[in-house]
mmCIF file of C-alpha atoms in Angstrom:
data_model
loop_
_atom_site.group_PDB
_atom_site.id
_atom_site.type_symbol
_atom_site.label_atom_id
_atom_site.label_comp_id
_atom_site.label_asym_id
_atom_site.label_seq_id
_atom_site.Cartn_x
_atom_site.Cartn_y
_atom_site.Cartn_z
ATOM 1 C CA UNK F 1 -16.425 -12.754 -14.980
ATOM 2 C CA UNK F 2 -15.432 -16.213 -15.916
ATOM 3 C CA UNK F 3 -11.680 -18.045 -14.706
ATOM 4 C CA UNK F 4 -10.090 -17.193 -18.380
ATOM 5 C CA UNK F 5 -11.197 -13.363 -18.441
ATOM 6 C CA UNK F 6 -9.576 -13.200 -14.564
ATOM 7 C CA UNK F 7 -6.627 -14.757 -15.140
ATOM 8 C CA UNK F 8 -6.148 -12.707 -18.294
ATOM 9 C CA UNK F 9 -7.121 -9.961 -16.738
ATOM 10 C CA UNK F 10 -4.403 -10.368 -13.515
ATOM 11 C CA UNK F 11 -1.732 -11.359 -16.650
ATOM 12 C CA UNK F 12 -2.399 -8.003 -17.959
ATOM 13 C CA UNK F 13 -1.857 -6.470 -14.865
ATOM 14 C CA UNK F 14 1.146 -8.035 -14.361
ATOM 15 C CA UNK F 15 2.252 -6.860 -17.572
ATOM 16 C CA UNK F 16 1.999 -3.367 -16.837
ATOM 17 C CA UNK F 17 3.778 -3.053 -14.050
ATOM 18 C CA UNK F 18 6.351 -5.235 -15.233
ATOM 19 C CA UNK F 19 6.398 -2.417 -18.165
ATOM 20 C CA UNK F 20 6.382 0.172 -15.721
ATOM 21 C CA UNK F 21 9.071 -1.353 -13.226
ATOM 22 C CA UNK F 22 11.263 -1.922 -16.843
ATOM 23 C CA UNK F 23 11.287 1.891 -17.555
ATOM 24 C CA UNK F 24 11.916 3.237 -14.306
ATOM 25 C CA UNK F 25 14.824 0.927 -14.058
ATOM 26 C CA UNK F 26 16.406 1.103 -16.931
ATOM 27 C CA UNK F 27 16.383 4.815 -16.218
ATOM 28 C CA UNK F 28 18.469 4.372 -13.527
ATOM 29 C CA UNK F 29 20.446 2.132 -14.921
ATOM 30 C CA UNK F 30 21.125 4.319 -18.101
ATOM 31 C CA UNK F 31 21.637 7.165 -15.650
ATOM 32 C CA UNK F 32 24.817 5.609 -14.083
ATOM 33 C CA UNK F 33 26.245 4.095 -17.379
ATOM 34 C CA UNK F 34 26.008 7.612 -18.436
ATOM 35 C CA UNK F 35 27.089 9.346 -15.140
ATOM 36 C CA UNK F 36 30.065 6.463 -15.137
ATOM 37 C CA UNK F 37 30.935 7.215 -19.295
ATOM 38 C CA UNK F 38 31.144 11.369 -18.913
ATOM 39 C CA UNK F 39 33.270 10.570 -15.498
ATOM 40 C CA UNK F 40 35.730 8.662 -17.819
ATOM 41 C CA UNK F 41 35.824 11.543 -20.252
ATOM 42 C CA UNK F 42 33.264 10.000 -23.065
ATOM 43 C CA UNK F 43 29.853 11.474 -23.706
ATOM 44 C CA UNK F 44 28.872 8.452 -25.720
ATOM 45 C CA UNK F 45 26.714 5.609 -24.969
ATOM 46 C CA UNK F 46 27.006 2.178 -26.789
ATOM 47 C CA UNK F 47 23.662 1.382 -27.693
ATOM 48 C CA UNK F 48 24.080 -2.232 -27.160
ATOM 49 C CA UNK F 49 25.144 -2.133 -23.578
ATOM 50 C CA UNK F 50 21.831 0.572 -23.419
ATOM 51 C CA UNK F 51 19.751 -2.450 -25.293
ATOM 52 C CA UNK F 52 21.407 -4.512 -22.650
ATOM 53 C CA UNK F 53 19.985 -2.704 -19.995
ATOM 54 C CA UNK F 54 16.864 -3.213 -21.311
ATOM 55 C CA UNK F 55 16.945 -6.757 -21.956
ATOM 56 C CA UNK F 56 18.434 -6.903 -18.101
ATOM 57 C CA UNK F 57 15.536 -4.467 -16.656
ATOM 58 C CA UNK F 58 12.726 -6.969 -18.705
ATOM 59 C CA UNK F 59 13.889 -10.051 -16.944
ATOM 60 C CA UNK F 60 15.118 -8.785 -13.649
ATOM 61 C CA UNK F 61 10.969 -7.165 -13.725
ATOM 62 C CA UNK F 62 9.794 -10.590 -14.439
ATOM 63 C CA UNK F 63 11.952 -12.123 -11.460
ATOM 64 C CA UNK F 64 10.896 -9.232 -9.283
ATOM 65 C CA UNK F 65 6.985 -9.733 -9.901
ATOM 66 C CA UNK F 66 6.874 -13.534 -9.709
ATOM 67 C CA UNK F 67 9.470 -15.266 -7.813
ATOM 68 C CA UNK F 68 9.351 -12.171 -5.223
ATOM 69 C CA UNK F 69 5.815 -10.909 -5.175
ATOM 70 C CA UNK F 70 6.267 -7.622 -6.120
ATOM 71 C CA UNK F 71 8.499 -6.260 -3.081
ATOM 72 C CA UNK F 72 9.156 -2.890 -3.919
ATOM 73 C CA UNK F 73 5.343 -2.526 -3.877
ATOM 74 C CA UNK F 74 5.196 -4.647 -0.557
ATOM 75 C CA UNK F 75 3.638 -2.947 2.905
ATOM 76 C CA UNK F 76 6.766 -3.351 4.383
ATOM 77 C CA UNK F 77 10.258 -4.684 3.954
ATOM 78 C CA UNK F 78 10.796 -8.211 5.573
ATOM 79 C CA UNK F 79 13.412 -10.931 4.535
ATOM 80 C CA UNK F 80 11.386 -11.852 1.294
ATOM 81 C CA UNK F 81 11.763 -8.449 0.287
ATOM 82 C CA UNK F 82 15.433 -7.530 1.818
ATOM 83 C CA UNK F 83 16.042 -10.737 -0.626
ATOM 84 C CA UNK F 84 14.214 -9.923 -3.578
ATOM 85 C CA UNK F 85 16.263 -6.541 -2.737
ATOM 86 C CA UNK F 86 19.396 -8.132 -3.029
ATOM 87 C CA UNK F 87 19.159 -10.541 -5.338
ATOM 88 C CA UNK F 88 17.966 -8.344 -8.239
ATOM 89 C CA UNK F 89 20.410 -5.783 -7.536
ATOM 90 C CA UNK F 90 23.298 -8.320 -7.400
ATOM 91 C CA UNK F 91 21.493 -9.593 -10.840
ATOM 92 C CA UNK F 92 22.002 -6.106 -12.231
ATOM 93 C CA UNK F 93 25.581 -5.904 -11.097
ATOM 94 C CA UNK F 94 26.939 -9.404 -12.502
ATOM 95 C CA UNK F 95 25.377 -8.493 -16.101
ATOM 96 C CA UNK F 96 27.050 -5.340 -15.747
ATOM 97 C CA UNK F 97 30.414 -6.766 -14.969
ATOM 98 C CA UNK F 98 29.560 -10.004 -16.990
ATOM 99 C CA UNK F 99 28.190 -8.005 -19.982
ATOM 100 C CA UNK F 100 31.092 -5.232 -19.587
ATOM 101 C CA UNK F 101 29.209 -2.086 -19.543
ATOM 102 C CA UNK F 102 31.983 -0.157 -17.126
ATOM 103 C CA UNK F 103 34.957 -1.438 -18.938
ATOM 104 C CA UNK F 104 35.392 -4.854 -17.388
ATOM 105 C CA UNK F 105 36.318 -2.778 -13.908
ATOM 106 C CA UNK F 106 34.769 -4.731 -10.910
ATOM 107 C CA UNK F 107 34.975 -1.596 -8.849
ATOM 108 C CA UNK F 108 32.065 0.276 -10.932
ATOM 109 C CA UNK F 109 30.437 -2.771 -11.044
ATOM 110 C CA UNK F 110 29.876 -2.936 -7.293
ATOM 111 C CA UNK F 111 29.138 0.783 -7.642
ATOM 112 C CA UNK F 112 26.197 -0.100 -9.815
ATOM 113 C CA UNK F 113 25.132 -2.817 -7.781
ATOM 114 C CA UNK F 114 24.497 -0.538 -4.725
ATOM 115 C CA UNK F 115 23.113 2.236 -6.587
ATOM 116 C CA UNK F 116 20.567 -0.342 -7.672
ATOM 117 C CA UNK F 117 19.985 -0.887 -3.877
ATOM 118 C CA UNK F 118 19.580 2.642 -3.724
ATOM 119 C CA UNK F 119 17.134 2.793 -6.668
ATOM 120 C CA UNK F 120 14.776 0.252 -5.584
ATOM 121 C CA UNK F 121 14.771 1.484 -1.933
ATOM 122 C CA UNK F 122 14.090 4.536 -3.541
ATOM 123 C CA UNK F 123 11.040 3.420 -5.737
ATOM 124 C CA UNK F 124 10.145 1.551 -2.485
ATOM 125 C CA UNK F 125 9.188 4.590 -0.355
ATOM 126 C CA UNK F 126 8.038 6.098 -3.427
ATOM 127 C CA UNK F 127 5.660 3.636 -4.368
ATOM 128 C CA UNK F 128 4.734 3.804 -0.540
ATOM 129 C CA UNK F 129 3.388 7.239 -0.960
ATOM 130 C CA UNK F 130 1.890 7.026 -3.793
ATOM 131 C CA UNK F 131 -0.081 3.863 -2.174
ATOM 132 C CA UNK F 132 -1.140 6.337 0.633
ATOM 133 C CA UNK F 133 -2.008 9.209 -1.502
ATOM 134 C CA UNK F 134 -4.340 6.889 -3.582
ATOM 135 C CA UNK F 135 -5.924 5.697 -0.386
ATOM 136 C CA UNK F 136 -6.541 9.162 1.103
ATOM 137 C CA UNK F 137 -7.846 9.879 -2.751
ATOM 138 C CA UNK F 138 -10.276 6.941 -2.727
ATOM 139 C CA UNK F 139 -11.407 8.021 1.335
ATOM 140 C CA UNK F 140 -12.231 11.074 -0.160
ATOM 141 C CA UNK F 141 -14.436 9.873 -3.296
ATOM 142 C CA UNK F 142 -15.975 7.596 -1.003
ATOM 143 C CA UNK F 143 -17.166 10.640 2.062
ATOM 144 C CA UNK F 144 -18.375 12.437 -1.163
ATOM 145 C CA UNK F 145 -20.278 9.862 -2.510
ATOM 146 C CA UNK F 146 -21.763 8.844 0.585
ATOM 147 C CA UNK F 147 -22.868 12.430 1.636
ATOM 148 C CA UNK F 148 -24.696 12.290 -2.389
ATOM 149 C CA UNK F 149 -26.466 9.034 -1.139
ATOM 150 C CA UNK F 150 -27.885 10.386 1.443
ATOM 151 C CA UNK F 151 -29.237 13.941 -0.364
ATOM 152 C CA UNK F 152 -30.658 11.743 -2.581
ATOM 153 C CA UNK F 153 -31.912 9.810 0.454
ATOM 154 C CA UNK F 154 -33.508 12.174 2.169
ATOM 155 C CA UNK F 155 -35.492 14.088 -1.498
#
C-alpha cells in the first residue's frame, strides 16, 4: 500500500468514528433536552436546537479525535484525557447556554455539562469492554486457527 492509499485509508477511519462518536452523543444530548423539555411541562422539541446538537456533536467529535487523541477510546484516563474530558463537556455546556437550548437558565446548563461528564465516562468504560471483548474474540480465532495449522501440519 502506497503513502496516499494509507493516509486515506486512516482519514476514513477517522471518519467513522467521528460518525459514530456524533450519534452516540447527540443521543445523549437529545436525551436531556428532552428529559429537561417534558420536566418543564412541554413534550416538544425545537428542531433547530436538535440540529444544533448535531452541528455541536460533529465538531466537539472532530476536537475529541484530533486535538485529544481519541480519549474516550484511550487505555486509561490520564490528564490528556481528564482534559479532553473536560474540555468537550464544558464545550457542550457553553453552546447549550450560549445557543439557549434550556431557556437561557445557567442552572440546566451546568446540569448538561456534567451529564456530558457522565456520558463520556460512560462510553469510556463502555468502549473499554468492548476493547476487551474484541481481544478475547480475536485470542480465540487465533487458538482455532492455530490448532487448523497444525492438523493440516501433521496430514
Amino acid at each position: 500500500m502506497n503513502r496516499f492509499e494509507e493516509r486515506f485509508e486512516r482519514y476514513l477511519e477517522n471518519e467513522i468514528i467521528i460518525d459514530y462518536k456524533t450519534c452516540a452523543y447527540f443521543f445523549c444530548m437529545a436525551f436531556f433536552y428532552c428529559c429537561y423539555r417534558i420536566s418543564q411541562g412541554s413534550f416538544q422539541a425545537n428542531v433547530v436546537f436538535l440540529f444544533e446538537m448535531i452541528v455541536d456533536a460533529y465538531v466537539v467529535g472532530y476536537i475529541q479525535v484530533y486535538l485529544f487523541r481519541n480519549f474516550d477510546e484511550a487505555p486509561g484516563i490520564g490528564r490528556r484525557e481528564a482534559a479532553g474530558l473536560l474540555v468537550c463537556s464544558l464545550i457542550h455546556g457553553s453552546a447549550a447556554h450560549l445557543l439557549g437550548w434550556f431557556d437561557g437558565r445557567r442552572q440546566a446548563a451546568v446540569w448538561f455539562t456534567l451529564f456530558m461528564i457522565a456520558c463520556y465516562l460512560t462510553l469510556y468504560v463502555c468502549n473499554r469492554i468492548r476493547r476487551r471483548a474484541d481481544t478475547e474474540k480475536l485470542n480465540r480465532m487465533l487458538a482455532e486457527f492455530k490448532k487448523e495449522e497444525q492438523r493440516h501440519g501433521e496430514k
